[in-house]
Short mmCIF file of C-alpha atoms in Angstrom, two decimals:
data_model
loop_
_atom_site.label_atom_id
_atom_site.label_comp_id
_atom_site.label_asym_id
_atom_site.label_seq_id
_atom_site.Cartn_x
_atom_site.Cartn_y
_atom_site.Cartn_z
CA UNK A 1 -0.15 -0.10 -0.24
CA UNK A 2 1.06 3.14 -0.79
CA UNK A 3 0.40 7.08 0.57
CA UNK A 4 -0.81 9.69 -1.80
CA UNK A 5 -2.68 12.94 -1.17
CA UNK A 6 -6.39 13.20 -2.60
CA UNK A 7 -8.63 16.54 -2.28
CA UNK A 8 -11.77 15.51 -1.30
CA UNK A 9 -14.07 18.42 -2.69
CA UNK A 10 -17.33 18.72 -0.61
CA UNK A 11 -20.50 20.62 -1.70
CA UNK A 12 -21.31 22.55 1.61
CA UNK A 13 -25.50 23.03 1.56
CA UNK A 14 -25.27 26.69 3.36
CA UNK A 15 -28.88 28.16 4.89
CA UNK A 16 -29.36 31.76 3.74
CA UNK A 17 -27.58 33.31 6.77
CA UNK A 18 -24.08 31.23 6.11
CA UNK A 19 -24.37 31.80 2.52
CA UNK A 20 -24.15 35.73 3.45
CA UNK A 21 -20.96 35.12 5.85
CA UNK A 22 -19.12 33.67 3.19
CA UNK A 23 -20.22 36.05 0.79
CA UNK A 24 -18.51 39.32 3.19
CA UNK A 25 -15.43 36.96 3.97
CA UNK A 26 -14.87 36.18 -0.16
CA UNK A 27 -15.21 39.69 -0.26
CA UNK A 28 -13.18 40.81 2.42
CA UNK A 29 -10.23 38.36 1.00
CA UNK A 30 -10.71 39.94 -2.48
CA UNK A 31 -9.98 44.21 -0.86
CA UNK A 32 -7.59 42.67 1.47
CA UNK A 33 -5.81 40.47 -1.51
CA UNK A 34 -5.81 43.83 -3.50
CA UNK A 35 -4.18 45.84 -0.89
CA UNK A 36 -1.50 43.29 -0.03
CA UNK A 37 -0.36 42.49 -3.70
CA UNK A 38 0.29 46.50 -3.78
CA UNK A 39 2.42 46.65 -0.25
CA UNK A 40 4.24 43.54 -1.35
CA UNK A 41 5.07 45.16 -5.29
CA UNK A 42 6.25 48.46 -3.69
CA UNK A 43 9.10 46.96 -1.44
CA UNK A 44 10.23 44.60 -4.78
CA UNK A 45 10.66 48.27 -6.55
CA UNK A 46 12.70 49.06 -3.60
CA UNK A 47 15.00 46.31 -3.87
CA UNK A 48 15.09 46.61 -7.83
CA UNK A 49 15.84 50.39 -7.68
CA UNK A 50 19.02 49.36 -4.96
CA UNK A 51 20.33 46.20 -5.62
CA UNK A 52 21.26 44.40 -8.92
CA UNK A 53 22.67 40.90 -9.21
CA UNK A 54 25.46 39.92 -9.98
CA UNK A 55 26.34 37.40 -12.86
CA UNK A 56 27.24 34.15 -11.93
CA UNK A 57 30.63 34.09 -13.22
CA UNK A 58 31.38 37.05 -11.17
CA UNK A 59 29.87 36.14 -7.90
CA UNK A 60 32.71 35.57 -4.60
CA UNK A 61 32.42 33.93 -1.23
CA UNK A 62 32.77 36.50 1.12
CA UNK A 63 31.34 38.41 4.31
CA UNK A 64 28.39 39.79 4.43
CA UNK A 65 28.27 43.33 5.73
CA UNK A 66 24.45 42.94 7.10
CA UNK A 67 24.72 39.19 8.90
CA UNK A 68 28.78 38.84 9.10
CA UNK A 69 28.58 35.73 7.60
CA UNK A 70 30.61 33.85 5.32
CA UNK A 71 28.57 33.47 2.21
CA UNK A 72 27.79 33.59 -1.53
CA UNK A 73 27.86 37.25 -2.12
CA UNK A 74 25.40 37.70 -5.26
CA UNK A 75 23.43 41.04 -5.26
CA UNK A 76 25.31 44.57 -5.61
CA UNK A 77 24.24 47.66 -3.69
CA UNK A 78 24.02 50.64 -6.49
CA UNK A 79 24.77 53.09 -3.79
CA UNK A 80 27.26 51.79 -1.63
CA UNK A 81 28.65 49.22 -4.04
CA UNK A 82 29.01 46.43 -1.42
CA UNK A 83 28.07 43.24 -2.16
CA UNK A 84 25.38 40.96 -0.13
CA UNK A 85 24.23 37.38 0.01
CA UNK A 86 20.84 37.09 -1.72
CA UNK A 87 18.97 36.52 2.14
CA UNK A 88 19.61 39.87 3.13
CA UNK A 89 19.53 41.54 -0.09
CA UNK A 90 16.26 40.27 -0.94
CA UNK A 91 14.55 40.83 2.95
CA UNK A 92 13.08 43.64 1.92
CA UNK A 93 10.14 41.93 0.16
CA UNK A 94 10.52 38.48 2.20
CA UNK A 95 6.77 37.00 3.37
CA UNK A 96 8.41 37.58 6.75
CA UNK A 97 9.58 41.14 6.63
CA UNK A 98 6.50 42.41 4.88
CA UNK A 99 4.02 40.77 7.18
CA UNK A 100 5.63 42.15 10.15
CA UNK A 101 5.67 45.49 8.56
CA UNK A 102 1.57 45.67 7.50
CA UNK A 103 0.31 43.49 9.92
CA UNK A 104 0.29 44.79 13.04
CA UNK A 105 -0.66 41.98 15.97
CA UNK A 106 -1.86 42.64 19.50
CA UNK A 107 -0.70 45.59 20.98
CA UNK A 108 2.38 45.77 18.36
CA UNK A 109 0.84 49.03 15.42
CA UNK A 110 2.03 49.44 12.15
CA UNK A 111 2.17 52.30 9.81
CA UNK A 112 0.14 50.52 6.87
CA UNK A 113 -1.90 48.11 8.62
CA UNK A 114 -4.10 46.04 7.04
CA UNK A 115 -6.73 45.84 9.94
CA UNK A 116 -7.55 49.13 8.74
CA UNK A 117 -8.24 48.57 5.48
CA UNK A 118 -10.48 45.50 6.26
CA UNK A 119 -11.88 44.83 9.58
CA UNK A 120 -12.58 40.43 10.13
CA UNK A 121 -13.59 39.49 13.15
CA UNK A 122 -11.48 36.45 13.77
CA UNK A 123 -8.24 37.45 13.45
CA UNK A 124 -6.19 34.56 12.03
CA UNK A 125 -8.02 35.06 8.85
CA UNK A 126 -5.42 37.91 8.16
CA UNK A 127 -2.48 35.81 7.98
CA UNK A 128 -3.86 33.23 5.35
CA UNK A 129 -5.47 36.40 3.76
CA UNK A 130 -1.51 37.89 3.63
CA UNK A 131 -0.20 34.23 2.39
CA UNK A 132 -2.42 33.64 -0.18
CA UNK A 133 -1.47 37.28 -1.67
CA UNK A 134 1.97 36.62 -1.38
CA UNK A 135 1.25 33.52 -2.86
CA UNK A 136 -0.36 35.34 -5.93
CA UNK A 137 2.18 37.60 -5.96
CA UNK A 138 4.67 35.26 -5.77
CA UNK A 139 3.58 33.35 -8.90
CA UNK A 140 3.72 36.79 -11.18
CA UNK A 141 7.00 37.98 -9.73
CA UNK A 142 8.24 34.42 -10.61
CA UNK A 143 6.78 34.70 -14.77
CA UNK A 144 7.95 38.42 -14.88
CA UNK A 145 11.30 37.33 -14.20
CA UNK A 146 11.74 34.59 -16.37
CA UNK A 147 10.32 36.47 -19.22
CA UNK A 148 12.85 39.40 -18.77
CA UNK A 149 15.34 36.68 -18.70
CA UNK A 150 14.10 35.06 -21.65
CA UNK A 151 14.19 38.50 -23.51
CA UNK A 152 18.07 39.12 -22.52
CA UNK A 153 19.11 36.16 -23.95
CA UNK A 154 17.10 36.78 -27.22
CA UNK A 155 18.57 40.43 -27.27
CA UNK A 156 21.81 39.31 -26.78
CA UNK A 157 21.75 36.64 -29.58
CA UNK A 158 20.45 39.59 -32.22
CA UNK A 159 22.85 41.65 -31.15
CA UNK A 160 25.25 39.57 -31.64
CA UNK A 161 24.56 38.12 -34.84
CA UNK A 162 27.50 38.28 -37.11
CA UNK A 163 25.14 38.37 -40.81
CA UNK A 164 23.18 41.62 -41.00
CA UNK A 165 22.03 40.97 -43.81
CA UNK A 166 20.36 38.33 -42.93
CA UNK A 167 18.67 39.81 -39.93
CA UNK A 168 17.81 43.34 -41.89
CA UNK A 169 15.39 41.02 -44.28
CA UNK A 170 13.94 39.27 -41.55
CA UNK A 171 12.59 43.17 -40.01
CA UNK A 172 11.71 44.28 -43.64
CA UNK A 173 9.31 41.43 -43.90
CA UNK A 174 7.40 43.46 -41.08
CA UNK A 175 7.79 46.73 -42.67
CA UNK A 176 6.25 45.57 -45.81
CA UNK A 177 3.82 44.15 -44.11
CA UNK A 178 2.45 47.01 -42.28
CA UNK A 179 2.91 49.05 -45.44
CA UNK A 180 0.74 47.16 -47.14
CA UNK A 181 -1.99 47.19 -44.79
CA UNK A 182 -1.80 50.49 -44.72
CA UNK A 183 -2.22 51.17 -48.15
CA UNK A 184 -5.19 48.06 -48.18
CA UNK A 185 -7.21 48.26 -44.50
CA UNK A 186 -9.42 45.51 -45.69
CA UNK A 187 -6.44 43.06 -46.53
CA UNK A 188 -5.81 40.65 -43.28
CA UNK A 189 -2.56 40.79 -41.31
CA UNK A 190 -2.12 37.35 -42.46
CA UNK A 191 -2.57 37.93 -46.17
CA UNK A 192 -0.32 40.89 -45.98
CA UNK A 193 2.16 39.09 -44.55
CA UNK A 194 2.28 36.29 -46.96
CA UNK A 195 2.74 38.64 -49.84
CA UNK A 196 5.78 40.81 -47.36
CA UNK A 197 7.58 37.41 -47.50
CA UNK A 198 7.30 36.60 -50.57
CA UNK A 199 8.45 39.70 -52.02
CA UNK A 200 11.56 39.53 -49.70
CA UNK A 201 12.57 35.95 -50.15
CA UNK A 202 12.87 37.07 -53.55
CA UNK A 203 16.73 37.38 -53.86
CA UNK A 204 17.56 34.33 -51.23
CA UNK A 205 17.98 30.63 -51.89
CA UNK A 206 16.03 27.79 -49.62
CA UNK A 207 18.65 27.75 -47.09
CA UNK A 208 18.75 31.82 -46.40
CA UNK A 209 14.78 31.85 -46.40
CA UNK A 210 14.92 29.53 -43.42
CA UNK A 211 17.56 31.07 -41.82
CA UNK A 212 15.63 34.48 -42.08
CA UNK A 213 12.31 32.70 -40.71
CA UNK A 214 14.23 31.89 -37.95
CA UNK A 215 15.58 35.17 -36.83
CA UNK A 216 11.60 36.50 -37.89
CA UNK A 217 10.59 34.00 -35.03
CA UNK A 218 13.20 35.69 -32.63
CA UNK A 219 12.33 39.25 -33.75
CA UNK A 220 8.29 38.46 -32.78
CA UNK A 221 9.48 37.03 -29.82
CA UNK A 222 11.20 39.88 -28.50
CA UNK A 223 7.70 42.02 -29.41
CA UNK A 224 5.86 39.73 -27.73
CA UNK A 225 8.28 39.85 -24.16
CA UNK A 226 8.06 43.34 -24.66
CA UNK A 227 4.19 43.65 -24.27
CA UNK A 228 3.56 45.23 -20.71
CA UNK A 229 1.66 42.69 -18.40
CA UNK A 230 -0.91 43.41 -16.27
CA UNK A 231 -0.13 44.01 -12.25
CA UNK A 232 -2.41 40.82 -10.64
CA UNK A 233 -6.12 42.60 -9.14
CA UNK A 234 -8.79 40.55 -8.23
CA UNK A 235 -12.16 41.38 -9.52
CA UNK A 236 -13.32 38.53 -7.70
CA UNK A 237 -12.45 36.28 -4.80
CA UNK A 238 -13.42 32.51 -6.06
CA UNK A 239 -10.75 30.73 -3.54
CA UNK A 240 -10.04 31.49 0.28
CA UNK A 241 -7.69 29.55 2.51
CA UNK A 242 -8.76 28.51 6.03
CA UNK A 243 -6.58 28.12 8.99
CA UNK A 244 -6.16 24.72 10.67
CA UNK A 245 -8.36 24.54 13.33
CA UNK A 246 -11.47 26.50 11.45
CA UNK A 247 -12.40 22.99 9.82
CA UNK A 248 -13.47 20.45 12.05
CA UNK A 249 -15.14 17.16 11.82
CA UNK A 250 -16.89 15.62 15.13
CA UNK A 251 -19.73 12.66 14.58
CA UNK A 252 -19.94 12.86 11.40
CA UNK A 253 -20.90 16.52 11.50
CA UNK A 254 -18.81 19.45 9.65
CA UNK A 255 -17.99 22.28 11.92
CA UNK A 256 -16.46 25.86 10.05
CA UNK A 257 -15.50 29.33 11.51
CA UNK A 258 -16.58 32.13 9.11
CA UNK A 259 -16.79 35.35 9.44
CA UNK A 260 -18.12 35.38 13.11
CA UNK A 261 -16.32 33.95 15.80
CA UNK A 262 -17.32 30.65 16.96
CA UNK A 263 -17.49 27.51 14.78
CA UNK A 264 -21.16 26.62 12.61
CA UNK A 265 -22.48 22.89 11.31
CA UNK A 266 -22.81 23.33 8.15
CA UNK A 267 -24.90 21.05 5.86
CA UNK A 268 -23.19 19.29 3.05
CA UNK A 269 -23.81 16.90 -0.18
CA UNK A 270 -22.72 13.58 -0.98
CA UNK A 271 -22.75 12.07 2.54
CA UNK A 272 -22.80 8.51 1.20
CA UNK A 273 -19.68 8.83 -0.77
CA UNK A 274 -17.86 11.06 2.33
CA UNK A 275 -18.74 7.72 4.80
CA UNK A 276 -15.87 6.58 3.44
CA UNK A 277 -13.41 9.15 4.44
CA UNK A 278 -15.21 10.70 7.38
CA UNK A 279 -13.15 8.22 10.27
CA UNK A 280 -10.26 9.57 8.39
CA UNK A 281 -11.48 13.39 8.29
CA UNK A 282 -12.03 13.26 12.70
CA UNK A 283 -8.94 11.82 13.09
CA UNK A 284 -6.62 14.90 11.16
CA UNK A 285 -8.63 17.51 11.85
CA UNK A 286 -5.66 20.03 11.91
CA UNK A 287 -5.70 20.63 8.68
CA UNK A 288 -5.30 23.49 5.80
CA UNK A 289 -8.30 23.95 3.75
CA UNK A 290 -9.60 26.09 0.72
CA UNK A 291 -12.80 26.52 -0.17
CA UNK A 292 -13.77 27.72 -3.83
CA UNK A 293 -17.00 29.16 -5.11
CA UNK A 294 -18.05 27.77 -8.19
CA UNK A 295 -21.38 28.58 -10.17
CA UNK A 296 -22.78 29.94 -6.96
CA UNK A 297 -21.87 26.98 -5.12
CA UNK A 298 -19.27 26.65 -2.27
CA UNK A 299 -16.86 23.71 -2.27
CA UNK A 300 -15.33 22.81 1.02
CA UNK A 301 -11.48 21.41 -0.83
CA UNK A 302 -10.38 18.98 2.07
CA UNK A 303 -6.69 17.47 1.76
CA UNK A 304 -6.74 13.62 2.66
CA UNK A 305 -3.50 11.34 2.59
CA UNK A 306 -5.06 7.45 1.90
CA UNK A 307 -3.59 4.26 1.09
CA UNK A 308 -3.72 3.34 -2.08
CA UNK A 309 -2.93 -0.26 -3.53
CA UNK A 310 0.29 -0.72 -5.63
CA UNK A 311 -0.24 -2.05 -8.62
CA UNK A 312 1.96 -4.54 -10.08
CA UNK A 313 4.51 -3.95 -13.19
CA UNK A 314 2.33 -3.53 -16.02
CA UNK A 315 4.01 -6.99 -17.85
CA UNK A 316 2.25 -8.80 -15.50
CA UNK A 317 -1.25 -7.62 -15.57
CA UNK A 318 -3.89 -9.25 -17.73
CA UNK A 319 -4.93 -7.45 -21.19
CA UNK A 320 -8.56 -6.03 -21.32
CA UNK A 321 -9.38 -4.07 -24.69
CA UNK A 322 -12.47 -1.63 -23.99
CA UNK A 323 -14.07 -0.31 -27.11
CA UNK A 324 -16.90 1.47 -28.05
CA UNK A 325 -19.52 2.30 -30.89
CA UNK A 326 -22.33 4.61 -30.85
CA UNK A 327 -24.69 1.40 -29.88
CA UNK A 328 -22.58 -1.19 -27.76
CA UNK A 329 -19.42 -0.78 -25.61
CA UNK A 330 -17.44 -4.01 -25.88
CA UNK A 331 -14.90 -5.54 -22.72
CA UNK A 332 -12.22 -7.91 -24.32
CA UNK A 333 -10.05 -9.96 -21.62
CA UNK A 334 -6.91 -11.78 -23.47
CA UNK A 335 -4.56 -14.43 -21.54
CA UNK A 336 -0.94 -14.37 -21.92
CA UNK A 337 -0.31 -15.71 -25.00
CA UNK A 338 -2.75 -12.69 -27.01
CA UNK A 339 -6.34 -15.23 -27.73
CA UNK A 340 -9.57 -13.40 -26.28
CA UNK A 341 -10.81 -15.25 -23.51
CA UNK A 342 -13.46 -13.16 -22.26
CA UNK A 343 -16.32 -10.79 -23.88
CA UNK A 344 -18.65 -8.47 -22.31
CA UNK A 345 -21.35 -6.72 -24.76
CA UNK A 346 -22.78 -3.57 -23.00
CA UNK A 347 -25.61 -2.06 -25.16
CA UNK A 348 -25.39 2.16 -25.13
CA UNK A 349 -28.51 2.05 -27.66
CA UNK A 350 -30.56 4.16 -25.39
CA UNK A 351 -28.30 6.79 -25.15
CA UNK A 352 -27.83 7.01 -28.59
CA UNK A 353 -31.72 7.28 -28.88
CA UNK A 354 -32.11 9.93 -26.02
CA UNK A 355 -29.17 12.07 -27.27
CA UNK A 356 -31.38 11.47 -30.97
CA UNK A 357 -34.54 12.84 -29.25
CA UNK A 358 -33.28 15.32 -27.41
CA UNK A 359 -31.56 16.66 -30.85
CA UNK A 360 -34.57 16.68 -32.53
CA UNK A 361 -36.58 18.45 -29.99
CA UNK A 362 -34.18 21.16 -29.94
CA UNK A 363 -34.19 21.33 -33.86
CA UNK A 364 -38.53 21.93 -33.63
CA UNK A 365 -37.93 24.25 -30.89
CA UNK A 366 -35.85 26.48 -32.67
CA UNK A 367 -36.34 25.76 -36.25
CA UNK A 368 -38.75 28.66 -37.66
CA UNK A 369 -41.86 27.11 -38.87
CA UNK A 370 -43.14 28.89 -41.88
CA UNK A 371 -41.95 32.83 -42.98
CA UNK A 372 -45.24 33.68 -41.76
CA UNK A 373 -44.80 32.96 -38.12
CA UNK A 374 -45.20 35.67 -35.20
CA UNK A 375 -42.56 36.66 -32.82
CA UNK A 376 -44.29 35.84 -30.26
CA UNK A 377 -44.38 32.15 -30.67
CA UNK A 378 -40.75 31.98 -31.47
CA UNK A 379 -40.06 34.05 -28.18
CA UNK A 380 -42.46 31.25 -26.69
CA UNK A 381 -40.30 28.49 -28.04
CA UNK A 382 -36.72 30.14 -26.77
CA UNK A 383 -38.73 30.04 -23.13
CA UNK A 384 -38.63 26.59 -23.80
CA UNK A 385 -35.44 25.89 -24.62
CA UNK A 386 -34.26 27.85 -21.41
CA UNK A 387 -36.73 26.04 -19.22
CA UNK A 388 -35.25 22.76 -20.13
CA UNK A 389 -31.82 23.95 -19.46
CA UNK A 390 -28.85 21.67 -19.33
CA UNK A 391 -31.38 18.52 -18.92
CA UNK A 392 -29.41 16.69 -21.83
CA UNK A 393 -26.08 17.25 -20.50
CA UNK A 394 -26.80 15.97 -17.08
CA UNK A 395 -28.86 12.79 -18.83
CA UNK A 396 -25.40 11.96 -20.69
CA UNK A 397 -22.72 13.13 -18.31
CA UNK A 398 -24.72 10.66 -15.41
CA UNK A 399 -25.35 7.54 -18.15
CA UNK A 400 -21.70 7.38 -18.95
CA UNK A 401 -20.37 7.53 -14.89
CA UNK A 402 -22.84 4.58 -14.66
CA UNK A 403 -21.57 2.84 -17.73
CA UNK A 404 -17.87 3.05 -16.97
CA UNK A 405 -18.28 2.24 -13.55
CA UNK A 406 -20.12 -1.12 -14.61
CA UNK A 407 -16.99 -1.25 -17.52
CA UNK A 408 -14.22 -1.07 -14.13
CA UNK A 409 -16.32 -3.81 -11.43
CA UNK A 410 -16.98 -6.47 -14.64
CA UNK A 411 -12.87 -6.10 -14.87
CA UNK A 412 -12.11 -5.96 -11.64
CA UNK A 413 -14.10 -9.18 -11.46
CA UNK A 414 -12.82 -10.89 -14.23
CA UNK A 415 -9.12 -10.53 -13.00
CA UNK A 416 -6.76 -9.53 -9.98
CA UNK A 417 -4.44 -7.86 -11.51
CA UNK A 418 -5.69 -6.09 -14.74
CA UNK A 419 -4.24 -3.72 -17.21
CA UNK A 420 -6.66 -1.73 -19.70
CA UNK A 421 -5.81 -0.51 -23.50
CA UNK A 422 -7.64 1.98 -24.95
CA UNK A 423 -7.65 3.10 -27.98
CA UNK A 424 -7.65 7.27 -27.47
CA UNK A 425 -10.12 8.51 -30.21
CA UNK A 426 -9.99 11.80 -28.88
CA UNK A 427 -8.16 13.52 -31.93
CA UNK A 428 -9.59 11.57 -34.62
CA UNK A 429 -13.56 12.21 -33.44
CA UNK A 430 -12.87 16.07 -34.07
CA UNK A 431 -12.14 15.61 -37.67
CA UNK A 432 -14.76 16.53 -40.44
CA UNK A 433 -16.84 13.42 -41.46
CA UNK A 434 -19.37 15.27 -43.58
CA UNK A 435 -22.63 15.89 -42.96
CA UNK A 436 -24.58 12.48 -42.86
CA UNK A 437 -21.27 11.19 -40.93
CA UNK A 438 -20.94 14.37 -38.78
CA UNK A 439 -24.69 13.95 -37.69
CA UNK A 440 -23.84 10.43 -36.36
CA UNK A 441 -20.81 11.52 -34.71
CA UNK A 442 -22.35 13.98 -32.07
CA UNK A 443 -24.62 11.35 -31.25
CA UNK A 444 -21.59 9.45 -29.64
CA UNK A 445 -20.32 10.86 -26.60
CA UNK A 446 -17.17 8.37 -26.54
CA UNK A 447 -14.36 11.17 -25.67
CA UNK A 448 -16.16 11.34 -22.26
CA UNK A 449 -17.05 7.72 -21.91
CA UNK A 450 -13.26 7.66 -21.93
CA UNK A 451 -12.55 10.18 -19.81
CA UNK A 452 -14.81 8.62 -16.82
CA UNK A 453 -13.64 5.46 -17.43
CA UNK A 454 -9.85 6.68 -16.69
CA UNK A 455 -10.88 8.42 -13.61
CA UNK A 456 -13.14 5.11 -12.66
CA UNK A 457 -10.25 3.10 -13.24
CA UNK A 458 -7.71 5.05 -11.60
CA UNK A 459 -9.51 5.38 -8.21
CA UNK A 460 -8.97 1.59 -8.41
CA UNK A 461 -5.42 1.54 -9.76
CA UNK A 462 -5.94 0.06 -12.73
CA UNK A 463 -3.10 1.33 -14.70
CA UNK A 464 -4.24 2.68 -18.21
CA UNK A 465 -1.93 2.01 -21.34
CA UNK A 466 -3.41 4.37 -23.91
CA UNK A 467 -3.40 3.26 -27.93
CA UNK A 468 -2.44 6.12 -30.26
CA UNK A 469 -5.27 7.34 -32.87
CA UNK A 470 -3.00 7.01 -35.72
CA UNK A 471 -1.40 3.74 -35.21
CA UNK A 472 -4.82 1.75 -35.06
CA UNK A 473 -7.02 3.86 -37.58
CA UNK A 474 -6.22 1.40 -40.45
CA UNK A 475 -8.79 -1.03 -40.79
CA UNK A 476 -6.56 -3.91 -41.14
CA UNK A 477 -7.52 -7.46 -40.92
CA UNK A 478 -6.45 -9.48 -37.66
CA UNK A 479 -6.19 -12.87 -39.11
CA UNK A 480 -4.04 -12.18 -42.19
CA UNK A 481 -3.17 -8.69 -41.53
CA UNK A 482 -4.01 -7.07 -45.46
CA UNK A 483 -4.92 -3.44 -44.77
CA UNK A 484 -8.55 -3.36 -46.31
CA UNK A 485 -9.28 -0.69 -48.96
CA UNK A 486 -12.41 1.57 -49.01
CA UNK A 487 -12.61 1.78 -53.52
CA UNK A 488 -8.40 3.40 -54.02
CA UNK A 489 -8.05 4.79 -50.54
CA UNK A 490 -7.58 2.83 -47.27
CA UNK A 491 -10.20 2.62 -45.25
CA UNK A 492 -10.58 3.17 -41.93
CA UNK A 493 -12.23 2.07 -38.59
CA UNK A 494 -13.17 5.19 -36.98
CA UNK A 495 -15.56 5.72 -40.38
CA UNK A 496 -16.80 1.78 -39.48
CA UNK A 497 -17.62 2.17 -36.63
CA UNK A 498 -19.50 5.60 -36.74
CA UNK A 499 -21.05 3.86 -39.45
CA UNK A 500 -22.41 1.58 -36.74
CA UNK A 501 -21.31 -1.34 -39.40
CA UNK A 502 -21.12 -4.61 -36.77
CA UNK A 503 -19.16 -7.02 -38.85
CA UNK A 504 -16.16 -7.02 -40.88
CA UNK A 505 -15.05 -9.32 -43.32
CA UNK A 506 -11.51 -9.60 -44.79
CA UNK A 507 -11.21 -8.96 -48.60
CA UNK A 508 -8.18 -10.77 -49.32
CA UNK A 509 -8.74 -13.93 -46.68
CA UNK A 510 -12.20 -14.29 -46.42
CA UNK A 511 -12.08 -13.65 -42.05
CA UNK A 512 -15.70 -12.69 -40.82
CA UNK A 513 -15.51 -11.29 -36.85
CA UNK A 514 -17.37 -8.61 -35.08
CA UNK A 515 -15.73 -5.33 -36.11
CA UNK A 516 -14.54 -4.63 -32.34
CA UNK A 517 -13.66 -7.81 -32.09
CA UNK A 518 -10.68 -7.50 -34.46
CA UNK A 519 -10.35 -3.74 -33.52
CA UNK A 520 -9.72 -5.10 -30.22
CA UNK A 521 -7.49 -8.21 -31.64
CA UNK A 522 -5.27 -5.57 -33.89
CA UNK A 523 -4.77 -3.58 -30.27
CA UNK A 524 -3.86 -6.15 -28.59
CA UNK A 525 -1.20 -7.56 -31.34
CA UNK A 526 0.47 -4.09 -31.38
CA UNK A 527 1.76 -4.69 -27.57
#
């Protein structure tokens, strides 16, 4: 067994006063985080104006004048010309220093106090608020430093480039494209650039054109990296951090400390599912959690350390191929020699029928029945669509959850050490198959079925081996290996499945078998 960290999302069922408290707390966090971000940035700009980083090759070991210890000196003070270690130089904007300067605790009073900006009855929320703000600023600053370093590398390469003729040609492409766009405003920028590139490349060979394109990409990188980046500012706070002790479990009940002092009992959804984790949560009460707001609902994101069974080596697992068509799913088990030993069919015809029904209803409501139809009738039909809401999405999602659970349960019954071979059709299903096949394709939610199957298999530690779409898309006979043709073009397996062709018959050897079984045999033979 192996310990794994898992975050459980618990949907809170709040009463109106509790929801108002959370809204007030989220708004207070938004105001406090924005103010804290500005204070941290002020101190960082002081550091930037005072210190500059010494290049790695010029750094030396010595005594830092601030802490009087022997360290590697990495920063130079511009005013005193003295070298400092990174800890002392960066102390100006470190989390501890800024927290001490803007957050007065107890009797300690500071000049710019966070408590004077927002007033929260529970003082511990201030510490969580500042930690959240500093984490946001740190992420933004790391991205800013990365951009500046990347800009410095690209500019250094361009400034020291030996052949200025190529560099001038790369710059000329942009100038000519701008002139073309200015003279013909209706022309799109992509076309103007293509004309300019063709004109500039006239005097260069293919090898030189390749080098000019590379330099042009570098110039575009410089332009991208020089664009101003916006400083983080929250228009709406969607996540807040909760301190340890603010989230407690007692006899299966959840208690939270929100805006006011004292803990409050909070109802939640999914109690049957959470029964497996409740005892663990009660034993591990002092944890830091997040409360996240999504689509008007609030979720408690609770971290848990759970024990997961360590799967055996993937070569030792029994292979099971899971394939689907618009009307059914097939689960095929194979032995060590690659011979088919079990087949399980699960019908999804009800799902296909329901999706067709929903599609026809949508078309019936939206299509104008006659040119003379009055607008009030059209508005009534639009209201019907709004009333239906996302009923189709919920039905399809629930159905796919249930069918994927059945697939995993069946595989678990058949073998103690299974593995799933999954033909990933995510890339192939998005292409255009023509009007008639596109209609049938849209009735087949195979991508969602495969996503849910991955999730369910991961929960019970079943390894999944994904087969790339292009590797198995050619329609091949699993008996003789002959590639089938559709006229002059090679036949494709995905097209046969979308059309609903159930049986496969080889054109060369006459071997006849179910279409999904033939595809499963080909997938297993690739392992």
